[in-house]
Tab-separated table of C-alpha atoms in Angstrom:
chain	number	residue	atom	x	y	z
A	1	UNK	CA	-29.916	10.057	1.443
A	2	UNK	CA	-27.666	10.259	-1.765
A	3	UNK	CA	-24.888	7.857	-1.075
A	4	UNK	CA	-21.360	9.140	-1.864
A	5	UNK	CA	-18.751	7.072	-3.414
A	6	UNK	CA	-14.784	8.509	-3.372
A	7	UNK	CA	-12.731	7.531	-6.529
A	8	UNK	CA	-9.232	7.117	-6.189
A	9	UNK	CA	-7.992	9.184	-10.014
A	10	UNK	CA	-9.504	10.983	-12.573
A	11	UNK	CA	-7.876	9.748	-15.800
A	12	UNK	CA	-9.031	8.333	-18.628
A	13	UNK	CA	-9.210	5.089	-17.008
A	14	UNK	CA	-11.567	6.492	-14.320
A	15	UNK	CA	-13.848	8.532	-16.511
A	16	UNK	CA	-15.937	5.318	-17.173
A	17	UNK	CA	-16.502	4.056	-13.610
A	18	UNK	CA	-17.435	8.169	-12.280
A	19	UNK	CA	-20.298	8.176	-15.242
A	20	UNK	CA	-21.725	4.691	-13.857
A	21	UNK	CA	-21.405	6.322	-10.432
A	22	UNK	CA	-23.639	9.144	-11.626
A	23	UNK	CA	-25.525	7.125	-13.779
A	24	UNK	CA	-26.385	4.504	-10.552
A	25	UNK	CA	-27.361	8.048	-8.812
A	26	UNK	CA	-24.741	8.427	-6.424
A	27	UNK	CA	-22.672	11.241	-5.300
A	28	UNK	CA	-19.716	11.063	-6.822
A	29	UNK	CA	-16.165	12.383	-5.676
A	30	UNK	CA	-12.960	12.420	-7.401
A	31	UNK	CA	-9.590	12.105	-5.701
A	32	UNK	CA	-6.720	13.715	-8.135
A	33	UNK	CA	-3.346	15.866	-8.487
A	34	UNK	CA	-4.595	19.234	-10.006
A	35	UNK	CA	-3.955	18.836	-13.982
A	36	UNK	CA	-6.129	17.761	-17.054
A	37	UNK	CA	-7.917	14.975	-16.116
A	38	UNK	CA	-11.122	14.349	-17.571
A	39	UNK	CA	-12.645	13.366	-14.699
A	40	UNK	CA	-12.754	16.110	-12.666
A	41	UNK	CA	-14.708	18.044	-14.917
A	42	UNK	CA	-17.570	15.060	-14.288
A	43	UNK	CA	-17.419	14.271	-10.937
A	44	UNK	CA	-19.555	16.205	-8.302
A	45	UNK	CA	-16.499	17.390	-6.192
A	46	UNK	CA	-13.117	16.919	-6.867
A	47	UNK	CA	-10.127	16.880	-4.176
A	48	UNK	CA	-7.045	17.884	-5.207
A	49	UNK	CA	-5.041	15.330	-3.166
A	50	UNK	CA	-2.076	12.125	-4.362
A	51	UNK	CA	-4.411	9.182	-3.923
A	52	UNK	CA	-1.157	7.688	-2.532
A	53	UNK	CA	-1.427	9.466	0.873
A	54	UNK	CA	-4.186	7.493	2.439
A	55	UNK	CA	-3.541	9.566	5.597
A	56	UNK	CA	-5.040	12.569	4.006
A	57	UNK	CA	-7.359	11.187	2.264
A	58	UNK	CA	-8.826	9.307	5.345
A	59	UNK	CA	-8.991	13.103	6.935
A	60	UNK	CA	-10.802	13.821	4.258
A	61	UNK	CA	-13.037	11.000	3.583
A	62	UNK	CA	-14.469	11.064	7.449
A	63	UNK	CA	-14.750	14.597	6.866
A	64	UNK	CA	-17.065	13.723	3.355
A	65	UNK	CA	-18.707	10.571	5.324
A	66	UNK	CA	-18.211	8.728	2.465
A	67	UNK	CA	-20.044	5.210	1.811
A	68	UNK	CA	-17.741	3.747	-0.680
A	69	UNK	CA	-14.365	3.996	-2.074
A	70	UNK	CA	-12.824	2.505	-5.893
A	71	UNK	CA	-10.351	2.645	-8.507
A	72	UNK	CA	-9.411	1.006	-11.566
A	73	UNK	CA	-6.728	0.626	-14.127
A	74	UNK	CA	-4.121	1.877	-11.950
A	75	UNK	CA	-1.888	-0.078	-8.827
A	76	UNK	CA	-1.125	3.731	-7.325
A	77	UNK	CA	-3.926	3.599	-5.412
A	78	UNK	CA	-4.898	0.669	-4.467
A	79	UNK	CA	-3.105	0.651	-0.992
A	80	UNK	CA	-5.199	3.519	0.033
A	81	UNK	CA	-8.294	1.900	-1.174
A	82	UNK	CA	-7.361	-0.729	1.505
A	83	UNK	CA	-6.546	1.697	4.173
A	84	UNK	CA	-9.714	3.474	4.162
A	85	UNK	CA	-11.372	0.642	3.573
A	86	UNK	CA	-9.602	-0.704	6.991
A	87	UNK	CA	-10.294	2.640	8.651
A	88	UNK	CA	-13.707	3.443	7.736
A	89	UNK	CA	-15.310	0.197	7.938
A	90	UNK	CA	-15.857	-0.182	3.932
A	91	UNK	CA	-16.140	-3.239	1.966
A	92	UNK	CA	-13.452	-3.594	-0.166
A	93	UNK	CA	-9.531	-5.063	-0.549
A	94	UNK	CA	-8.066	-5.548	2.861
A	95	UNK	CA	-5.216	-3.680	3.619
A	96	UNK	CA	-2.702	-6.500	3.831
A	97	UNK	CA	-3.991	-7.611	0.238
A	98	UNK	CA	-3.388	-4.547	-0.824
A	99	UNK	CA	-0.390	-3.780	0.388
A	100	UNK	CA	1.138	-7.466	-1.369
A	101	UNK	CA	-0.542	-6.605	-4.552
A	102	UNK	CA	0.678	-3.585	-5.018
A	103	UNK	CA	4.570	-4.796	-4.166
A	104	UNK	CA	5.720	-6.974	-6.899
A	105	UNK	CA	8.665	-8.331	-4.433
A	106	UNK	CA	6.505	-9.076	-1.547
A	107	UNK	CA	3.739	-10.086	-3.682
A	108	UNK	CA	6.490	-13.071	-5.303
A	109	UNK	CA	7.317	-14.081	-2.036
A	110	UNK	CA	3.699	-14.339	-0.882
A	111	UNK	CA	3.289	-16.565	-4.069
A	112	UNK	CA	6.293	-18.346	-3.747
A	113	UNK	CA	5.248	-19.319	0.259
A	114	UNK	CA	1.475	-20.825	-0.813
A	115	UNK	CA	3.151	-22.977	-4.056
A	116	UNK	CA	2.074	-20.404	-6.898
A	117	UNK	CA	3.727	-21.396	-9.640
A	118	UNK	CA	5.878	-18.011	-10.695
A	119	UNK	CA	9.118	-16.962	-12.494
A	120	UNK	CA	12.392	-16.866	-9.875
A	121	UNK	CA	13.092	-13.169	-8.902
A	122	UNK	CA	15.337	-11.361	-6.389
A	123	UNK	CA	15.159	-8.508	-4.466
A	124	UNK	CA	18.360	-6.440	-5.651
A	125	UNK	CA	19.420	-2.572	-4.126
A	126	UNK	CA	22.653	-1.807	-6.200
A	127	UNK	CA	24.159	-2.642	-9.168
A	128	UNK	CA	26.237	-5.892	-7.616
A	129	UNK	CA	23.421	-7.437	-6.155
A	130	UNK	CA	21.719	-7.060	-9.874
A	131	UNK	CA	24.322	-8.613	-11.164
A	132	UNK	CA	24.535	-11.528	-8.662
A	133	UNK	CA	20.993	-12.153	-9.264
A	134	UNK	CA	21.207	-12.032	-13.598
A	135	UNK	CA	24.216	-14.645	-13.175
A	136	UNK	CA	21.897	-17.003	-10.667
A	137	UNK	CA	18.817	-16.591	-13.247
A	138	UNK	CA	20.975	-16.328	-16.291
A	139	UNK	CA	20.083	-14.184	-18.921
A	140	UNK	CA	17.771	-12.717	-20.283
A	141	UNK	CA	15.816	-11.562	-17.323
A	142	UNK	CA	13.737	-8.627	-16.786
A	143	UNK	CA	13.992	-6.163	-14.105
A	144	UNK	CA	11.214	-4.522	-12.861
A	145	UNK	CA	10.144	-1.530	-10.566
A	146	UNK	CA	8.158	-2.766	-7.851
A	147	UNK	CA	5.579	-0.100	-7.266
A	148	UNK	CA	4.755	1.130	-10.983
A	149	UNK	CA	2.059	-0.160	-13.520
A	150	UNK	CA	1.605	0.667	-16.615
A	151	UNK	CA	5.309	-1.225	-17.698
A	152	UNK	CA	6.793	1.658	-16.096
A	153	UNK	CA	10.023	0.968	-15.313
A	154	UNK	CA	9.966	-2.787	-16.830
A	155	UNK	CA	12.764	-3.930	-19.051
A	156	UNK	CA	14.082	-6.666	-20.265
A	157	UNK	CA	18.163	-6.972	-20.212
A	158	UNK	CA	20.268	-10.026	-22.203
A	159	UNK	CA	23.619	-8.142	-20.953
A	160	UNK	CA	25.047	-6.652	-18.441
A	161	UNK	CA	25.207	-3.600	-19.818
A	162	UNK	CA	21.239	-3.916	-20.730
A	163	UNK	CA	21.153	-4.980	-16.873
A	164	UNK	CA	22.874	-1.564	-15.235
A	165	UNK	CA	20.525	0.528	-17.740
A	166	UNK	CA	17.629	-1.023	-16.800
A	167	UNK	CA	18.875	-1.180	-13.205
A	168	UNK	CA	18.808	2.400	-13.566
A	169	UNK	CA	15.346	2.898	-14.974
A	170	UNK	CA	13.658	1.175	-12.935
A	171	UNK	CA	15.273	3.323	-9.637
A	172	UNK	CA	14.480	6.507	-11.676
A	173	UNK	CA	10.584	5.610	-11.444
A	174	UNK	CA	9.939	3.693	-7.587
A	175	UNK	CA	10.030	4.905	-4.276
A	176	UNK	CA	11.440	2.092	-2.726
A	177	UNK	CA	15.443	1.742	-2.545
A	178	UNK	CA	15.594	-1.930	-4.487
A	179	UNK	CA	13.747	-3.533	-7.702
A	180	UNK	CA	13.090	-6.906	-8.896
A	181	UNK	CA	15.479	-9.235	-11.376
A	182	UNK	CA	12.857	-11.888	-12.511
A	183	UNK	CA	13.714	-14.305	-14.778
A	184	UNK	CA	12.594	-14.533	-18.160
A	185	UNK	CA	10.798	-17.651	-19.515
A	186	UNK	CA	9.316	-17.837	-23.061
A	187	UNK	CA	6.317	-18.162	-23.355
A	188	UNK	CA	2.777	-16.648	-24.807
A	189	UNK	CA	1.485	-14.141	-22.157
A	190	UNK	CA	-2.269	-13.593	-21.805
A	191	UNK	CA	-4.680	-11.773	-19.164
A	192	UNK	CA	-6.633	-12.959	-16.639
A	193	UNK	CA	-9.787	-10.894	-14.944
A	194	UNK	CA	-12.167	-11.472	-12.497
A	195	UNK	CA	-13.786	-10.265	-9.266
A	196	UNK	CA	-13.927	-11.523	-5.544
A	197	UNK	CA	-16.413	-11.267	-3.389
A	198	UNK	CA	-17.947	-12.241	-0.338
A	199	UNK	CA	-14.817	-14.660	0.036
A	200	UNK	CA	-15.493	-16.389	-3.524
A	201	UNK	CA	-14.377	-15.563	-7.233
A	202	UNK	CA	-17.511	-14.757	-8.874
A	203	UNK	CA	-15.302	-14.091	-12.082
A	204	UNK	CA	-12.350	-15.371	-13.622
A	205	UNK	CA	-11.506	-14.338	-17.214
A	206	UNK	CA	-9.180	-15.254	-19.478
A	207	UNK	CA	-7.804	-13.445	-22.854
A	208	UNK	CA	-5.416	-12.819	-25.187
A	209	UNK	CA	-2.931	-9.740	-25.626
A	210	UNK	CA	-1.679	-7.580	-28.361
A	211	UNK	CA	1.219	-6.218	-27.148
A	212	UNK	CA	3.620	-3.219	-29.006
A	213	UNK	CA	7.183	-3.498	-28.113
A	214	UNK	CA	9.137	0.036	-27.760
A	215	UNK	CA	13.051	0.037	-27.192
A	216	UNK	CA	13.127	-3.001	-24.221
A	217	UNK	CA	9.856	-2.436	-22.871
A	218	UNK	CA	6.963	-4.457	-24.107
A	219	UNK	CA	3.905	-2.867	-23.011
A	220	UNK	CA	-0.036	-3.995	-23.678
A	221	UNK	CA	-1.868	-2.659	-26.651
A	222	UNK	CA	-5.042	-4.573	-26.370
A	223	UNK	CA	-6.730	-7.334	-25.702
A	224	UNK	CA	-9.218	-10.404	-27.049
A	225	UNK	CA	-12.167	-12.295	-25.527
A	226	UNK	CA	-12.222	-15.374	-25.393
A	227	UNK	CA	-8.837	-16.858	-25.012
A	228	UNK	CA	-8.833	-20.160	-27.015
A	229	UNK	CA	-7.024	-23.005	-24.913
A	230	UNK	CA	-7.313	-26.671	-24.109
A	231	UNK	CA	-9.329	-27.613	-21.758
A	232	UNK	CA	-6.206	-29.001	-19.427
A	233	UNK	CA	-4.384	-25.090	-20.037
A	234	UNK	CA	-7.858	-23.335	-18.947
A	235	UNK	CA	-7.627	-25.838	-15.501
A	236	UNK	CA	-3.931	-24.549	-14.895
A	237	UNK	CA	-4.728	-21.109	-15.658
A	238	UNK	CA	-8.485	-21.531	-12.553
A	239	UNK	CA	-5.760	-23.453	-10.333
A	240	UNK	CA	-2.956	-20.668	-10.256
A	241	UNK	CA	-5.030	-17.638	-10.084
A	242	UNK	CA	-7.233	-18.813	-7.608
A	243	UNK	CA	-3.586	-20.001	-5.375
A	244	UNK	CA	-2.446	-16.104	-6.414
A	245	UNK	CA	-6.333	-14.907	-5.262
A	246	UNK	CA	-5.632	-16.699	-1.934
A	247	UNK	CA	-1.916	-16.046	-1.313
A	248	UNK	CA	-2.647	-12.577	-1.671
A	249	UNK	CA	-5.836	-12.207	0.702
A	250	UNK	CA	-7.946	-10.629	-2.161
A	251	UNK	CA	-11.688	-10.430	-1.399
A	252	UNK	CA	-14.460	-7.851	-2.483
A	253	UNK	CA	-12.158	-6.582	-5.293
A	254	UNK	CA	-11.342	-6.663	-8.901
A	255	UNK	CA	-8.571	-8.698	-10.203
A	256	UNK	CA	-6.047	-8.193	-12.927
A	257	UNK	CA	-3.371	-10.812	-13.026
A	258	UNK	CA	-0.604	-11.322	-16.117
A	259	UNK	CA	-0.068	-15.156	-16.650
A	260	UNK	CA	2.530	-16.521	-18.810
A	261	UNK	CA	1.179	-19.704	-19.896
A	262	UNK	CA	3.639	-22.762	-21.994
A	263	UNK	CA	3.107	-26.277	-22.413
A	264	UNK	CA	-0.127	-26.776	-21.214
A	265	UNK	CA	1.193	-25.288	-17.891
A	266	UNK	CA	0.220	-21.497	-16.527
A	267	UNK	CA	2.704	-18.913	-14.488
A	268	UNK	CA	1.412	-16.337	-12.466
A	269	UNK	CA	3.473	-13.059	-13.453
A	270	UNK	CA	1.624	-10.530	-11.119
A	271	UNK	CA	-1.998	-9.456	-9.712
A	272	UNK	CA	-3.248	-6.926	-8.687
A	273	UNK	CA	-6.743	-6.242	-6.514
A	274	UNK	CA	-8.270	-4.134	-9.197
A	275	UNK	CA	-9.880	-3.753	-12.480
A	276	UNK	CA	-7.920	-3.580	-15.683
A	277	UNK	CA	-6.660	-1.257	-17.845
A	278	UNK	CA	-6.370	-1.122	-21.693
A	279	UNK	CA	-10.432	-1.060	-21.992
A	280	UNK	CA	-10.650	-4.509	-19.983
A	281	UNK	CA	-13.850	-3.746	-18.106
A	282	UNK	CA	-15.285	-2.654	-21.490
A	283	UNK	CA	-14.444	-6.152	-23.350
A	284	UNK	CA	-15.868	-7.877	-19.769
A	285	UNK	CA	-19.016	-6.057	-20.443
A	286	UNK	CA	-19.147	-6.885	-24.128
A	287	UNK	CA	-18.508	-10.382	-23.546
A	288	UNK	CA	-20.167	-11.926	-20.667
A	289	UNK	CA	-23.081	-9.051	-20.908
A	290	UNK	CA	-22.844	-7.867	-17.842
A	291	UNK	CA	-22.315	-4.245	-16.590
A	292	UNK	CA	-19.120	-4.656	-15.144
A	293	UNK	CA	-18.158	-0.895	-13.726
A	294	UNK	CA	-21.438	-1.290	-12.128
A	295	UNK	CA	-20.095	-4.480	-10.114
A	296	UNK	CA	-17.117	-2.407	-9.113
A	297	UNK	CA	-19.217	-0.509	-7.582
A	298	UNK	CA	-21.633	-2.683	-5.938
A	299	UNK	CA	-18.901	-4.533	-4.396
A	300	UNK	CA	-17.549	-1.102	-3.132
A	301	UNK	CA	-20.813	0.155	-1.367
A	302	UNK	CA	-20.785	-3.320	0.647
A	303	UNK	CA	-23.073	-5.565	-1.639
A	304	UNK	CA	-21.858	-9.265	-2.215
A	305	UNK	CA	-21.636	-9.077	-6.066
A	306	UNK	CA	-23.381	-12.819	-6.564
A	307	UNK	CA	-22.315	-13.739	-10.693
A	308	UNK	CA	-24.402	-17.040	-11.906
A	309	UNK	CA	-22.019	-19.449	-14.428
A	310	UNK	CA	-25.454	-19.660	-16.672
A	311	UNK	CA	-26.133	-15.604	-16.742
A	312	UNK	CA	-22.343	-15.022	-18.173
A	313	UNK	CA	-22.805	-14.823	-22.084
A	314	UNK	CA	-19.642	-15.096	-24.505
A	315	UNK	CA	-19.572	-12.239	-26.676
A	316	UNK	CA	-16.551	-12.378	-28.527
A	317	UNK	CA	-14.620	-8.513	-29.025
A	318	UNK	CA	-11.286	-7.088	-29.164
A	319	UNK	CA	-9.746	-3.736	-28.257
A	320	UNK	CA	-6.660	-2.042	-28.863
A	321	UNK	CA	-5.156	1.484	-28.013
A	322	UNK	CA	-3.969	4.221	-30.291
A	323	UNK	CA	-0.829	5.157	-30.081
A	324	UNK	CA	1.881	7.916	-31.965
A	325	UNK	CA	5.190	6.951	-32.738
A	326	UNK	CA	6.671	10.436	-32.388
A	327	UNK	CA	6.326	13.419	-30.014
A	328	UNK	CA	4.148	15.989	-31.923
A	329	UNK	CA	0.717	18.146	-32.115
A	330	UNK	CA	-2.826	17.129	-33.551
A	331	UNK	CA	-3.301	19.004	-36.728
A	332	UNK	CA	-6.473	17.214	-38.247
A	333	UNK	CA	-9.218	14.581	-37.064
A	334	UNK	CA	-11.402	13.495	-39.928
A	335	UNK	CA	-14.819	13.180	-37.480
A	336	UNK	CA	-17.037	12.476	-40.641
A	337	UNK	CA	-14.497	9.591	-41.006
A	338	UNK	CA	-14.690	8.546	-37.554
A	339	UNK	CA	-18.286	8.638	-37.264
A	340	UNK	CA	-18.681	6.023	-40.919
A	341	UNK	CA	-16.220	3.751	-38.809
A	342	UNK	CA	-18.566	4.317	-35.452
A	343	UNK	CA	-21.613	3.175	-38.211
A	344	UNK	CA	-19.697	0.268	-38.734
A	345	UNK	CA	-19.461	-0.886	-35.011
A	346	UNK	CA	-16.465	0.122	-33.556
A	347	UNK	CA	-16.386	2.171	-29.953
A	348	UNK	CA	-13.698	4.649	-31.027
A	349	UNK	CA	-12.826	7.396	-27.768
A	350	UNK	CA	-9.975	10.151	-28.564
A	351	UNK	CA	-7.996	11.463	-25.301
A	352	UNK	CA	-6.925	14.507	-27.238
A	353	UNK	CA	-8.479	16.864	-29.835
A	354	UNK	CA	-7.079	18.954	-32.483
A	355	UNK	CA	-4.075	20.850	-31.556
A	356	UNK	CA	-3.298	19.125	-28.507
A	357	UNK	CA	0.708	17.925	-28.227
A	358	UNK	CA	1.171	14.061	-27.912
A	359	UNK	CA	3.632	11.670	-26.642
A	360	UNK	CA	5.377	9.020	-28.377
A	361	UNK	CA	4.665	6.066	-27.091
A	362	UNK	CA	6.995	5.006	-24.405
A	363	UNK	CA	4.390	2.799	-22.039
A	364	UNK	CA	1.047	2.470	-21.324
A	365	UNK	CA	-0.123	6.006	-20.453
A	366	UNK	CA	1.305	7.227	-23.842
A	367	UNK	CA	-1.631	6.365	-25.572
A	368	UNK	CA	-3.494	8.946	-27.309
A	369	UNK	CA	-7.294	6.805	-28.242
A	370	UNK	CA	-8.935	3.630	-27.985
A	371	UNK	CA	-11.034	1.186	-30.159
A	372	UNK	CA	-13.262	-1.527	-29.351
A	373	UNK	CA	-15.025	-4.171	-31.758
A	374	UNK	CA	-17.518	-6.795	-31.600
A	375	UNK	CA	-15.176	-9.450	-33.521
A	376	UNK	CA	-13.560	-12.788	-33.142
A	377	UNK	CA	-10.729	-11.762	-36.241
A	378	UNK	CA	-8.129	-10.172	-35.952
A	379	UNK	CA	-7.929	-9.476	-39.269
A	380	UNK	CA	-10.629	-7.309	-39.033
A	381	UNK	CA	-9.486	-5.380	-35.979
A	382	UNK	CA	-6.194	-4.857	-38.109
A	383	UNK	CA	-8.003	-3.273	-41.161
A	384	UNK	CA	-10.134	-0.961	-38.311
A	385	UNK	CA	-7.329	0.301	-36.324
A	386	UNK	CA	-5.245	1.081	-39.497
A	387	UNK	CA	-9.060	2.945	-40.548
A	388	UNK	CA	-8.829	5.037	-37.497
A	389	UNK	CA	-5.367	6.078	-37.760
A	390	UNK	CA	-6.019	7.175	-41.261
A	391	UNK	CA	-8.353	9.552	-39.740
A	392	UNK	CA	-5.468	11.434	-37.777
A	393	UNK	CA	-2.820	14.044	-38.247
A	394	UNK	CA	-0.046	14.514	-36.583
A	395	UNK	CA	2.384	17.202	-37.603
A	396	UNK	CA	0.463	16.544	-41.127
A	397	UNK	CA	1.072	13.439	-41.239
A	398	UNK	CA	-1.701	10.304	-41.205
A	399	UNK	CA	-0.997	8.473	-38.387
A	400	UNK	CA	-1.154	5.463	-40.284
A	401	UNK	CA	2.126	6.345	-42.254
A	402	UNK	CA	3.780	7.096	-38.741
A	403	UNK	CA	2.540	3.929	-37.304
A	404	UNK	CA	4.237	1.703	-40.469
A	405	UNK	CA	7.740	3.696	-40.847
């Protein structure tokens, strides 16, 4: 019998893990608001459903008899991932992991009660409690939306003025009725990746970010393995996620965590109980050689995902996204170009085609491509991303030139 394994989205994100679904021969199903999402044109049925209401989809997912469920790249749905996981008697996040992960004000104070070392933060309804907090914390701090990803609804404020505005953002994009006012520590912040399961990390990754920085909002634009560190900074960095793993209750999941890491000493910004975003499972492949989306989904359909130290390789590659600076339509693609750059070695994927509108880049779902390379330089991922932009028109204009102005 052809198993069936539910996938929480159909975005660009998702696309990769619903052709390893097929590819691994099951029957896949894809869980999305109606729209233009890639991946329902490549799944085997689609239900048009928000992959937040985990009541529904549990109606429909006994209904389907499902044998798995998974996401990646996005927090929205990992609560229901643990709910019918909880319900239906699947392996995956437990519900009260996934609840905490996907909370980042219950997910501080479940770091903050097992000794994770994190930034201060309050909890903070109005604009007087917000201002409470960014005199206790002292500024700059950042406030934060607790239910969003993608730096939705993250700024950073030095006044108070920058304070009430972000105050304001951040309501405009959650469904709860407070936020978070975390303070702000400088430092170099880098990723962290891994998986759980069977009640042990089998993977914990760390690497570098490029990050692009739009009004207050600093958002992820790619990312680098290996992340070069002392030996003394890579034992902070185990410690802390594996306290955050265990605070949280994470097992038989992907992990994502943002770590700020300063004198030789690593804090646990968030985690949450699922795979990357910004081509992360990608670079995991590249670099330890392993098929990574196929893990994912292992782990969902109830196999203990067993990774050996000595069959990890280290593969060093980078990736970035492509992003527009301005709101406009795709008026040229040079694919001859893009295929002498794809001879070259680069993993270049478009979103959009010629005469599709694009956003400018306000977080990370703005982005409009992506590019992955086998390299240890950044110099050289530089010269390649500026290569690809070259090969784009927007409005008439290369890309490139946008990008600089």
């Amino acid at each position: 019998m052809q198993k069936k394994l539910l996938i929480l989205g159909a975005g660009v994100y998702q696309v990769p893990l619903i052709l390893k679904a097929k590819e691994m021969g099951l029957y896949t199903i894809a869980a999305s608001y109606a729209g233009p999402y890639p991946g329902l044109a490549i799944a085997d049925e689609t239900w048009e459903i928000d992959t937040t209401d985990y009541r529904a989809l549990l109606s429909k997912a006994k209904e389907a008899g499902i044998h798995g469920v998974c996401t990646t790249g996005t927090d929205v749905s990992v609560i229901s991932v643990g709910y019918l996981c909880r319900e239906l008697g699947l392996c995956g996040i437990p519900f009260r992991a996934a609840s905490l992960a996907t909370n980042k004000a219950s997910m501080k104070e479940a770091f903050l009660s097992r000794g994770v070392s994190t930034p201060r933060s309050y909890r903070v309804s109005d604009e007087a409690e917000a201002l409470d907090a960014f005199h206790r914390l002292e500024a700059p701090v950042i406030v934060k939306a607790v239910d969003s990803s993608g730096s939705r609804g993250i700024n950073r404020a030095d006044t108070e003025e920058d304070l009430f505005l972000a105050l304001k953002k951040a309501h405009s994009v959650t469904h709860k009725d407070y936020v978070l006012v975390e303070d702000f520590i400088t430092a170099h912040e880098i990723g962290v990746d891994g998986l759980v399961s069977g009640g042990k990390v089998q993977l914990l990754l760390p690497h570098d970010k490029f990050t692009h920085t739009t009004g207050s909002t600093t958002l992820p634009e790619g990312h680098c393995f290996p992340y070069s560190c002392s030996e003394k900074l890579r034992q902070s960095i185990s410690r802390e996620v594996k306290m955050a793993i265990e605070a949280l209750g994470l097992d038989n999941c992907a992990f994502n965590s943002d770590v700020l890491v300063t004198d030789e000493k690593a804090y646990i910004l968030e985690m949450g109980g699922r795979a990357g975003a910004t081509c992360i499972p990608e670079l995991i492949s590249i670099y330890t050689g392993l098929d990574y989306y196929g893990c994912l989904i292992r782990c969902a359909l109830g196999e203990t995902v067993h990774i050996l130290p000595e069959t990890v390789q280290s593969n060093p590659c980078m990736a970035r996204l492509l992003f527009s600076t301005v709101d406009g339509r795709i008026t040229s693609i040079d694919e001859s170009g893009l295929q002498r750059l794809a001879d070259k070695g680069a993993r270049i994927s478009l979103d959009y085609r010629i005469g599709d509108e694009v956003p400018a880049v306000q977080n990370g779902t703005s982005r409009i491509g992506q590019v992955i390379l086998r390299t240890s330089d950044p110099r050289e991922m530089k010269q390649m991303m500026s290569a690809v932009r070259h090969t784009i028109r927007i409005d008439g204009v290369d890309l490139e030139l946008l990008w600089n102005r």
